[in-house]
Amino acid sequence: MATLGDRLGAGEAEGSASSPGSSGVEVVLSSDPATPAPRCPHGPTLLFVKVSQGKEDTRRFYACSACRDRKDCNFFQWEDEKLSGARLAAREAHNRRCQPPLSRMQCVQRYLKFIELPLSQRKFCQRCQQLLLPDDWEKHREHQVMGDISVTQLKRPSQLLSPLENKKTNAQYLFADRSCQFLIDLLSTLGFRRVLCVGTPRLHELIRLKASGDKKPNIKSLLLDIDFRYSQFYMEDSFCHYNMFNHHFFDGEAALEVCRTFLQEDKGEGVIMVTDPPFGGLVEPLAVTFKKLIAMWKEGQSQDNSHKELPIFWIFPYFFESRICQFFPSFHMLDYQVDYDNHALYKHGKTGRKQSPVRIFTNIPPNKIILPVEEGYRFCPLCQRYVSLENQHCEHCNSCTSKDGRKWNHCFLCKKCVKPSWIHCSICNHCALPGHSCEGPRDGCFICGELDHKRSTCPNISAATRVSNTLFFRAVRKQKQRKSNKMKMETTKGQAMNHTSVTRKKKRRERAHQYLCS
Ligand code: SAH
Ligand code: ZN
Ligand code: ZN
Ligand code: ZN
Ligand code: ZN
């Protein structure tokens, strides 16, 4: 499972593109359109800048957008580096070599052949994660092969394929049935007829299963995912091999057209995008990509609809709320806890620790979204939204303030609600865990605040962006700096701190506090 520090650098992360001792790496989004980014096998790379000792390095570099582990893609190029023709040619050859062995069309043809086979001849190689045609059997003779692949199995590739567990680049967390069913019912209740599934293979397949099982009008689904294995199970119009960190369609223009057509069908009416990106991913490039998909949808709108927004469900941990809302101010975070199948710790539960931190961010008005009462949600008439039972309405904040599903308490000194385990610290001037050290960084986990483990082994959530990570470290560094400043000051005893430095210090602390605690 990926950890917070997993994405490129952040000082402690191994396999990072940054040198040891650096403090972090941030993505640079406003790269000059006149100089297109060089390409790795995963499409255009992203421009990064190393931040050390709180200062940005002047030398920026390009690295893979999708892979957080150098083992998966070791692309590296300084921004100002000039490559020889020979090296460029070698890179292009390498990029070509890394593409999937079969074209999208070949996959479709293989699939059509496969479903024609009698049951006894339908085999799946578990080692290669591939459907086999009789011609392939010999090559996979010594591999573990499953036989009698039924139509039902073919319709549920997320159960047939083993979830990718590559910790850094692509850890796949599949929705638990209950959460997936909840999403499907919700989509149907809200009247959507098309769902663009970005990185949600299980949702995609369940929508299609439902669609073939009559009842209500069918919902169509198109899956965009970087996991090429899925191309074995779908025709061109229901799967595109896609990188959501750079909006790259691996099969070029034709695939892009599939997506465009899907979004613009019915003049763009009745479509929603649902995405569940890897949590280790960066929020910024994701936001840029989603804005491109939104623009694609908008192209198909008539002029008088120009104020409309493409409905979106972005599934992500709650502590990204401020980052996401910064890019999409119309988004709200729902209280619904999204559960996963293959993640023991993200399961629905009543007791604090075990609750999933993953939520749905959406631009659909929250009062239209009914959360299941039988799973412990209630409607708050004051907030006009469904919240979890434990999330009580605070009359001082005038809202249901809990973010993590536990009951939060209002602190009159902080003038806000805080986690139940916190108490107000008059030295720090804000709420914190009892037993925190008032000077210097807190000893406990940066993610959940508990004292019995560190960030890297947090059972609550094991991923977040590098950006927030960098902010963590920056906050920590500043705290350290402050501490050493303080020590310096103590040596020149009697010298009073001036007012501005005190307020600046306080502001900084509040900022750090916000990041550490929300
Ligand atoms: N909960 C979802 C799966 C989420 S796991 C479900 O059950 O349907 C994250 C998904 O994003 C995986 O399917 C993974 O293959 C995909 N993914 C990871 N990195 C990606 C990238 N760079 N571009 C597109 N998809 C990506
Ligand atoms: Zn790459
Ligand atoms: Zn309150
Ligand atoms: Zn307080
Ligand atoms: Zn923790």
PDB file of N, CA and C in Angstrom, residues 198-262:
ATOM      1  N   VAL A 198     -13.680   7.211 -14.677  1.00  0.00           N
ATOM      2  CA  VAL A 198     -12.243   7.466 -14.800  1.00  0.00           C
ATOM      3  C   VAL A 198     -11.531   6.785 -13.635  1.00  0.00           C
ATOM      4  N   GLY A 199     -10.929   5.637 -13.925  1.00  0.00           N
ATOM      5  CA  GLY A 199     -10.265   4.879 -12.863  1.00  0.00           C
ATOM      6  C   GLY A 199     -11.246   4.180 -11.938  1.00  0.00           C
ATOM      7  N   THR A 200     -12.398   3.807 -12.450  1.00  0.00           N
ATOM      8  CA  THR A 200     -13.373   3.054 -11.637  1.00  0.00           C
ATOM      9  C   THR A 200     -13.860   1.806 -12.387  1.00  0.00           C
ATOM     10  N   PRO A 201     -12.956   0.826 -12.551  1.00  0.00           N
ATOM     11  CA  PRO A 201     -13.318  -0.370 -13.331  1.00  0.00           C
ATOM     12  C   PRO A 201     -14.459  -1.188 -12.733  1.00  0.00           C
ATOM     13  N   ARG A 202     -14.516  -1.231 -11.411  1.00  0.00           N
ATOM     14  CA  ARG A 202     -15.579  -2.047 -10.812  1.00  0.00           C
ATOM     15  C   ARG A 202     -16.938  -1.381 -10.972  1.00  0.00           C
ATOM     16  N   LEU A 203     -16.979  -0.074 -10.810  1.00  0.00           N
ATOM     17  CA  LEU A 203     -18.235   0.645 -11.016  1.00  0.00           C
ATOM     18  C   LEU A 203     -18.691   0.448 -12.463  1.00  0.00           C
ATOM     19  N   HIS A 204     -17.750   0.573 -13.389  1.00  0.00           N
ATOM     20  CA  HIS A 204     -18.034   0.395 -14.813  1.00  0.00           C
ATOM     21  C   HIS A 204     -18.689  -0.957 -15.086  1.00  0.00           C
ATOM     22  N   GLU A 205     -18.094  -2.004 -14.554  1.00  0.00           N
ATOM     23  CA  GLU A 205     -18.626  -3.328 -14.874  1.00  0.00           C
ATOM     24  C   GLU A 205     -19.984  -3.557 -14.215  1.00  0.00           C
ATOM     25  N   LEU A 206     -20.190  -2.989 -13.024  1.00  0.00           N
ATOM     26  CA  LEU A 206     -21.494  -3.196 -12.380  1.00  0.00           C
ATOM     27  C   LEU A 206     -22.600  -2.404 -13.081  1.00  0.00           C
ATOM     28  N   ILE A 207     -22.250  -1.235 -13.586  1.00  0.00           N
ATOM     29  CA  ILE A 207     -23.238  -0.473 -14.349  1.00  0.00           C
ATOM     30  C   ILE A 207     -23.667  -1.288 -15.567  1.00  0.00           C
ATOM     31  N   ARG A 208     -22.679  -1.892 -16.233  1.00  0.00           N
ATOM     32  CA  ARG A 208     -22.982  -2.669 -17.431  1.00  0.00           C
ATOM     33  C   ARG A 208     -23.761  -3.932 -17.101  1.00  0.00           C
ATOM     34  N   LEU A 209     -23.457  -4.534 -15.965  1.00  0.00           N
ATOM     35  CA  LEU A 209     -24.203  -5.718 -15.551  1.00  0.00           C
ATOM     36  C   LEU A 209     -25.665  -5.363 -15.325  1.00  0.00           C
ATOM     37  N   LYS A 210     -25.884  -4.242 -14.649  1.00  0.00           N
ATOM     38  CA  LYS A 210     -27.239  -3.770 -14.373  1.00  0.00           C
ATOM     39  C   LYS A 210     -27.954  -3.461 -15.667  1.00  0.00           C
ATOM     40  N   ALA A 211     -27.198  -2.835 -16.581  1.00  0.00           N
ATOM     41  CA  ALA A 211     -27.798  -2.431 -17.846  1.00  0.00           C
ATOM     42  C   ALA A 211     -28.327  -3.647 -18.602  1.00  0.00           C
ATOM     43  N   SER A 212     -27.583  -4.763 -18.507  1.00  0.00           N
ATOM     44  CA  SER A 212     -28.041  -5.939 -19.241  1.00  0.00           C
ATOM     45  C   SER A 212     -29.149  -6.662 -18.476  1.00  0.00           C
ATOM     46  N   GLY A 213     -29.346  -6.295 -17.219  1.00  0.00           N
ATOM     47  CA  GLY A 213     -30.372  -6.962 -16.415  1.00  0.00           C
ATOM     48  C   GLY A 213     -31.702  -6.226 -16.393  1.00  0.00           C
ATOM     49  N   ASP A 214     -32.121  -5.727 -17.530  1.00  0.00           N
ATOM     50  CA  ASP A 214     -33.394  -4.990 -17.749  1.00  0.00           C
ATOM     51  C   ASP A 214     -33.769  -3.981 -16.656  1.00  0.00           C
ATOM     52  N   LYS A 215     -34.999  -4.029 -16.210  1.00  0.00           N
ATOM     53  CA  LYS A 215     -35.584  -2.997 -15.341  1.00  0.00           C
ATOM     54  C   LYS A 215     -35.349  -1.610 -15.946  1.00  0.00           C
ATOM     55  N   LYS A 216     -35.290  -0.607 -15.108  1.00  0.00           N
ATOM     56  CA  LYS A 216     -35.104   0.797 -15.505  1.00  0.00           C
ATOM     57  C   LYS A 216     -34.345   0.997 -16.840  1.00  0.00           C
ATOM     58  N   PRO A 217     -34.442   2.207 -17.400  1.00  0.00           N
ATOM     59  CA  PRO A 217     -33.686   2.441 -18.623  1.00  0.00           C
ATOM     60  C   PRO A 217     -32.183   2.268 -18.386  1.00  0.00           C
ATOM     61  N   ASN A 218     -31.532   1.719 -19.394  1.00  0.00           N
ATOM     62  CA  ASN A 218     -30.108   1.409 -19.263  1.00  0.00           C
ATOM     63  C   ASN A 218     -29.227   2.622 -19.041  1.00  0.00           C
ATOM     64  N   ILE A 219     -28.196   2.406 -18.243  1.00  0.00           N
ATOM     65  CA  ILE A 219     -27.174   3.432 -18.112  1.00  0.00           C
ATOM     66  C   ILE A 219     -25.959   2.936 -18.908  1.00  0.00           C
ATOM     67  N   LYS A 220     -25.394   3.836 -19.703  1.00  0.00           N
ATOM     68  CA  LYS A 220     -24.193   3.475 -20.469  1.00  0.00           C
ATOM     69  C   LYS A 220     -22.960   3.897 -19.695  1.00  0.00           C
ATOM     70  N   SER A 221     -21.874   3.180 -19.921  1.00  0.00           N
ATOM     71  CA  SER A 221     -20.650   3.529 -19.201  1.00  0.00           C
ATOM     72  C   SER A 221     -19.431   3.414 -20.109  1.00  0.00           C
ATOM     73  N   LEU A 222     -18.508   4.359 -19.939  1.00  0.00           N
ATOM     74  CA  LEU A 222     -17.223   4.303 -20.645  1.00  0.00           C
ATOM     75  C   LEU A 222     -16.121   4.361 -19.598  1.00  0.00           C
ATOM     76  N   LEU A 223     -15.214   3.371 -19.644  1.00  0.00           N
ATOM     77  CA  LEU A 223     -14.121   3.332 -18.668  1.00  0.00           C
ATOM     78  C   LEU A 223     -12.837   3.902 -19.267  1.00  0.00           C
ATOM     79  N   LEU A 224     -12.235   4.852 -18.552  1.00  0.00           N
ATOM     80  CA  LEU A 224     -10.892   5.327 -18.895  1.00  0.00           C
ATOM     81  C   LEU A 224      -9.975   4.873 -17.775  1.00  0.00           C
ATOM     82  N   ASP A 225      -8.952   4.094 -18.108  1.00  0.00           N
ATOM     83  CA  ASP A 225      -8.077   3.586 -17.045  1.00  0.00           C
ATOM     84  C   ASP A 225      -6.707   3.266 -17.636  1.00  0.00           C
ATOM     85  N   ILE A 226      -5.704   3.363 -16.787  1.00  0.00           N
ATOM     86  CA  ILE A 226      -4.334   3.088 -17.243  1.00  0.00           C
ATOM     87  C   ILE A 226      -4.045   1.595 -17.233  1.00  0.00           C
ATOM     88  N   ASP A 227      -4.912   0.826 -16.597  1.00  0.00           N
ATOM     89  CA  ASP A 227      -4.692  -0.615 -16.512  1.00  0.00           C
ATOM     90  C   ASP A 227      -5.109  -1.277 -17.823  1.00  0.00           C
ATOM     91  N   PHE A 228      -4.083  -1.583 -18.620  1.00  0.00           N
ATOM     92  CA  PHE A 228      -4.331  -2.083 -19.962  1.00  0.00           C
ATOM     93  C   PHE A 228      -5.013  -3.450 -19.967  1.00  0.00           C
ATOM     94  N   ARG A 229      -4.892  -4.193 -18.890  1.00  0.00           N
ATOM     95  CA  ARG A 229      -5.502  -5.526 -18.857  1.00  0.00           C
ATOM     96  C   ARG A 229      -6.999  -5.475 -19.151  1.00  0.00           C
ATOM     97  N   TYR A 230      -7.630  -4.355 -18.812  1.00  0.00           N
ATOM     98  CA  TYR A 230      -9.072  -4.249 -19.038  1.00  0.00           C
ATOM     99  C   TYR A 230      -9.444  -4.216 -20.511  1.00  0.00           C
ATOM    100  N   SER A 231      -8.487  -3.912 -21.377  1.00  0.00           N
ATOM    101  CA  SER A 231      -8.816  -3.814 -22.806  1.00  0.00           C
ATOM    102  C   SER A 231      -9.183  -5.175 -23.390  1.00  0.00           C
ATOM    103  N   GLN A 232      -8.864  -6.248 -22.672  1.00  0.00           N
ATOM    104  CA  GLN A 232      -9.225  -7.578 -23.167  1.00  0.00           C
ATOM    105  C   GLN A 232     -10.722  -7.841 -23.069  1.00  0.00           C
ATOM    106  N   PHE A 233     -11.408  -7.075 -22.246  1.00  0.00           N
ATOM    107  CA  PHE A 233     -12.799  -7.409 -21.924  1.00  0.00           C
ATOM    108  C   PHE A 233     -13.825  -6.469 -22.527  1.00  0.00           C
ATOM    109  N   TYR A 234     -13.349  -5.399 -23.145  1.00  0.00           N
ATOM    110  CA  TYR A 234     -14.295  -4.398 -23.643  1.00  0.00           C
ATOM    111  C   TYR A 234     -14.031  -4.008 -25.085  1.00  0.00           C
ATOM    112  N   MET A 235     -15.115  -3.639 -25.763  1.00  0.00           N
ATOM    113  CA  MET A 235     -15.007  -3.126 -27.128  1.00  0.00           C
ATOM    114  C   MET A 235     -14.468  -1.690 -27.063  1.00  0.00           C
ATOM    115  N   GLU A 236     -14.125  -1.152 -28.249  1.00  0.00           N
ATOM    116  CA  GLU A 236     -13.499   0.182 -28.283  1.00  0.00           C
ATOM    117  C   GLU A 236     -14.365   1.255 -27.655  1.00  0.00           C
ATOM    118  N   ASP A 237     -15.688   1.085 -27.723  1.00  0.00           N
ATOM    119  CA  ASP A 237     -16.555   2.159 -27.243  1.00  0.00           C
ATOM    120  C   ASP A 237     -16.828   2.082 -25.741  1.00  0.00           C
ATOM    121  N   SER A 238     -16.232   1.122 -25.042  1.00  0.00           N
ATOM    122  CA  SER A 238     -16.469   1.093 -23.598  1.00  0.00           C
ATOM    123  C   SER A 238     -15.205   1.065 -22.759  1.00  0.00           C
ATOM    124  N   PHE A 239     -14.043   1.076 -23.414  1.00  0.00           N
ATOM    125  CA  PHE A 239     -12.794   1.215 -22.639  1.00  0.00           C
ATOM    126  C   PHE A 239     -11.745   1.982 -23.437  1.00  0.00           C
ATOM    127  N   CYS A 240     -11.110   2.951 -22.799  1.00  0.00           N
ATOM    128  CA  CYS A 240      -9.963   3.621 -23.412  1.00  0.00           C
ATOM    129  C   CYS A 240      -8.795   3.530 -22.445  1.00  0.00           C
ATOM    130  N   HIS A 241      -7.650   3.155 -22.988  1.00  0.00           N
ATOM    131  CA  HIS A 241      -6.415   3.113 -22.210  1.00  0.00           C
ATOM    132  C   HIS A 241      -5.956   4.557 -22.039  1.00  0.00           C
ATOM    133  N   TYR A 242      -5.936   5.003 -20.794  1.00  0.00           N
ATOM    134  CA  TYR A 242      -5.869   6.449 -20.539  1.00  0.00           C
ATOM    135  C   TYR A 242      -5.035   6.760 -19.302  1.00  0.00           C
ATOM    136  N   ASN A 243      -4.340   7.861 -19.346  1.00  0.00           N
ATOM    137  CA  ASN A 243      -3.582   8.338 -18.178  1.00  0.00           C
ATOM    138  C   ASN A 243      -4.241   9.609 -17.650  1.00  0.00           C
ATOM    139  N   MET A 244      -4.783   9.524 -16.452  1.00  0.00           N
ATOM    140  CA  MET A 244      -5.538  10.666 -15.921  1.00  0.00           C
ATOM    141  C   MET A 244      -4.643  11.756 -15.332  1.00  0.00           C
ATOM    142  N   PHE A 245      -3.323  11.527 -15.280  1.00  0.00           N
ATOM    143  CA  PHE A 245      -2.461  12.590 -14.765  1.00  0.00           C
ATOM    144  C   PHE A 245      -1.973  13.533 -15.861  1.00  0.00           C
ATOM    145  N   ASN A 246      -2.197  13.143 -17.121  1.00  0.00           N
ATOM    146  CA  ASN A 246      -1.823  14.058 -18.201  1.00  0.00           C
ATOM    147  C   ASN A 246      -2.836  14.041 -19.350  1.00  0.00           C
ATOM    148  N   HIS A 247      -4.003  13.451 -19.096  1.00  0.00           N
ATOM    149  CA  HIS A 247      -5.068  13.405 -20.105  1.00  0.00           C
ATOM    150  C   HIS A 247      -4.558  12.781 -21.407  1.00  0.00           C
ATOM    151  N   HIS A 248      -3.814  11.704 -21.266  1.00  0.00           N
ATOM    152  CA  HIS A 248      -3.213  11.072 -22.436  1.00  0.00           C
ATOM    153  C   HIS A 248      -3.987   9.811 -22.828  1.00  0.00           C
ATOM    154  N   PHE A 249      -4.427   9.775 -24.096  1.00  0.00           N
ATOM    155  CA  PHE A 249      -5.068   8.570 -24.624  1.00  0.00           C
ATOM    156  C   PHE A 249      -4.007   7.756 -25.350  1.00  0.00           C
ATOM    157  N   PHE A 250      -3.737   6.563 -24.855  1.00  0.00           N
ATOM    158  CA  PHE A 250      -2.659   5.760 -25.434  1.00  0.00           C
ATOM    159  C   PHE A 250      -2.953   5.370 -26.881  1.00  0.00           C
ATOM    160  N   ASP A 251      -4.224   5.311 -27.243  1.00  0.00           N
ATOM    161  CA  ASP A 251      -4.539   4.925 -28.619  1.00  0.00           C
ATOM    162  C   ASP A 251      -4.907   6.117 -29.485  1.00  0.00           C
ATOM    163  N   GLY A 252      -4.395   7.257 -29.115  1.00  0.00           N
ATOM    164  CA  GLY A 252      -4.452   8.434 -29.977  1.00  0.00           C
ATOM    165  C   GLY A 252      -5.834   8.999 -30.229  1.00  0.00           C
ATOM    166  N   GLU A 253      -5.930   9.634 -31.370  1.00  0.00           N
ATOM    167  CA  GLU A 253      -7.097  10.412 -31.769  1.00  0.00           C
ATOM    168  C   GLU A 253      -8.395   9.597 -31.711  1.00  0.00           C
ATOM    169  N   ALA A 254      -8.328   8.339 -32.158  1.00  0.00           N
ATOM    170  CA  ALA A 254      -9.540   7.516 -32.229  1.00  0.00           C
ATOM    171  C   ALA A 254     -10.153   7.360 -30.831  1.00  0.00           C
ATOM    172  N   ALA A 255      -9.293   7.134 -29.854  1.00  0.00           N
ATOM    173  CA  ALA A 255      -9.782   6.948 -28.484  1.00  0.00           C
ATOM    174  C   ALA A 255     -10.325   8.256 -27.932  1.00  0.00           C
ATOM    175  N   LEU A 256      -9.616   9.332 -28.230  1.00  0.00           N
ATOM    176  CA  LEU A 256     -10.079  10.642 -27.788  1.00  0.00           C
ATOM    177  C   LEU A 256     -11.481  10.917 -28.335  1.00  0.00           C
ATOM    178  N   GLU A 257     -11.700  10.530 -29.581  1.00  0.00           N
ATOM    179  CA  GLU A 257     -13.015  10.710 -30.210  1.00  0.00           C
ATOM    180  C   GLU A 257     -14.097   9.900 -29.498  1.00  0.00           C
ATOM    181  N   VAL A 258     -13.742   8.697 -29.071  1.00  0.00           N
ATOM    182  CA  VAL A 258     -14.699   7.853 -28.339  1.00  0.00           C
ATOM    183  C   VAL A 258     -15.167   8.602 -27.096  1.00  0.00           C
ATOM    184  N   CYS A 259     -14.198   9.194 -26.402  1.00  0.00           N
ATOM    185  CA  CYS A 259     -14.501   9.919 -25.169  1.00  0.00           C
ATOM    186  C   CYS A 259     -15.344  11.158 -25.476  1.00  0.00           C
ATOM    187  N   ARG A 260     -14.927  11.884 -26.498  1.00  0.00           N
ATOM    188  CA  ARG A 260     -15.651  13.105 -26.866  1.00  0.00           C
ATOM    189  C   ARG A 260     -17.110  12.792 -27.232  1.00  0.00           C
ATOM    190  N   THR A 261     -17.281  11.791 -28.061  1.00  0.00           N
ATOM    191  CA  THR A 261     -18.626  11.406 -28.493  1.00  0.00           C
ATOM    192  C   THR A 261     -19.487  11.044 -27.287  1.00  0.00           C
ATOM    193  N   PHE A 262     -18.874  10.307 -26.376  1.00  0.00           N
ATOM    194  CA  PHE A 262     -19.598   9.867 -25.183  1.00  0.00           C
ATOM    195  C   PHE A 262     -20.061  11.067 -24.356  1.00  0.00           C
TER     196      PHE A 262
END
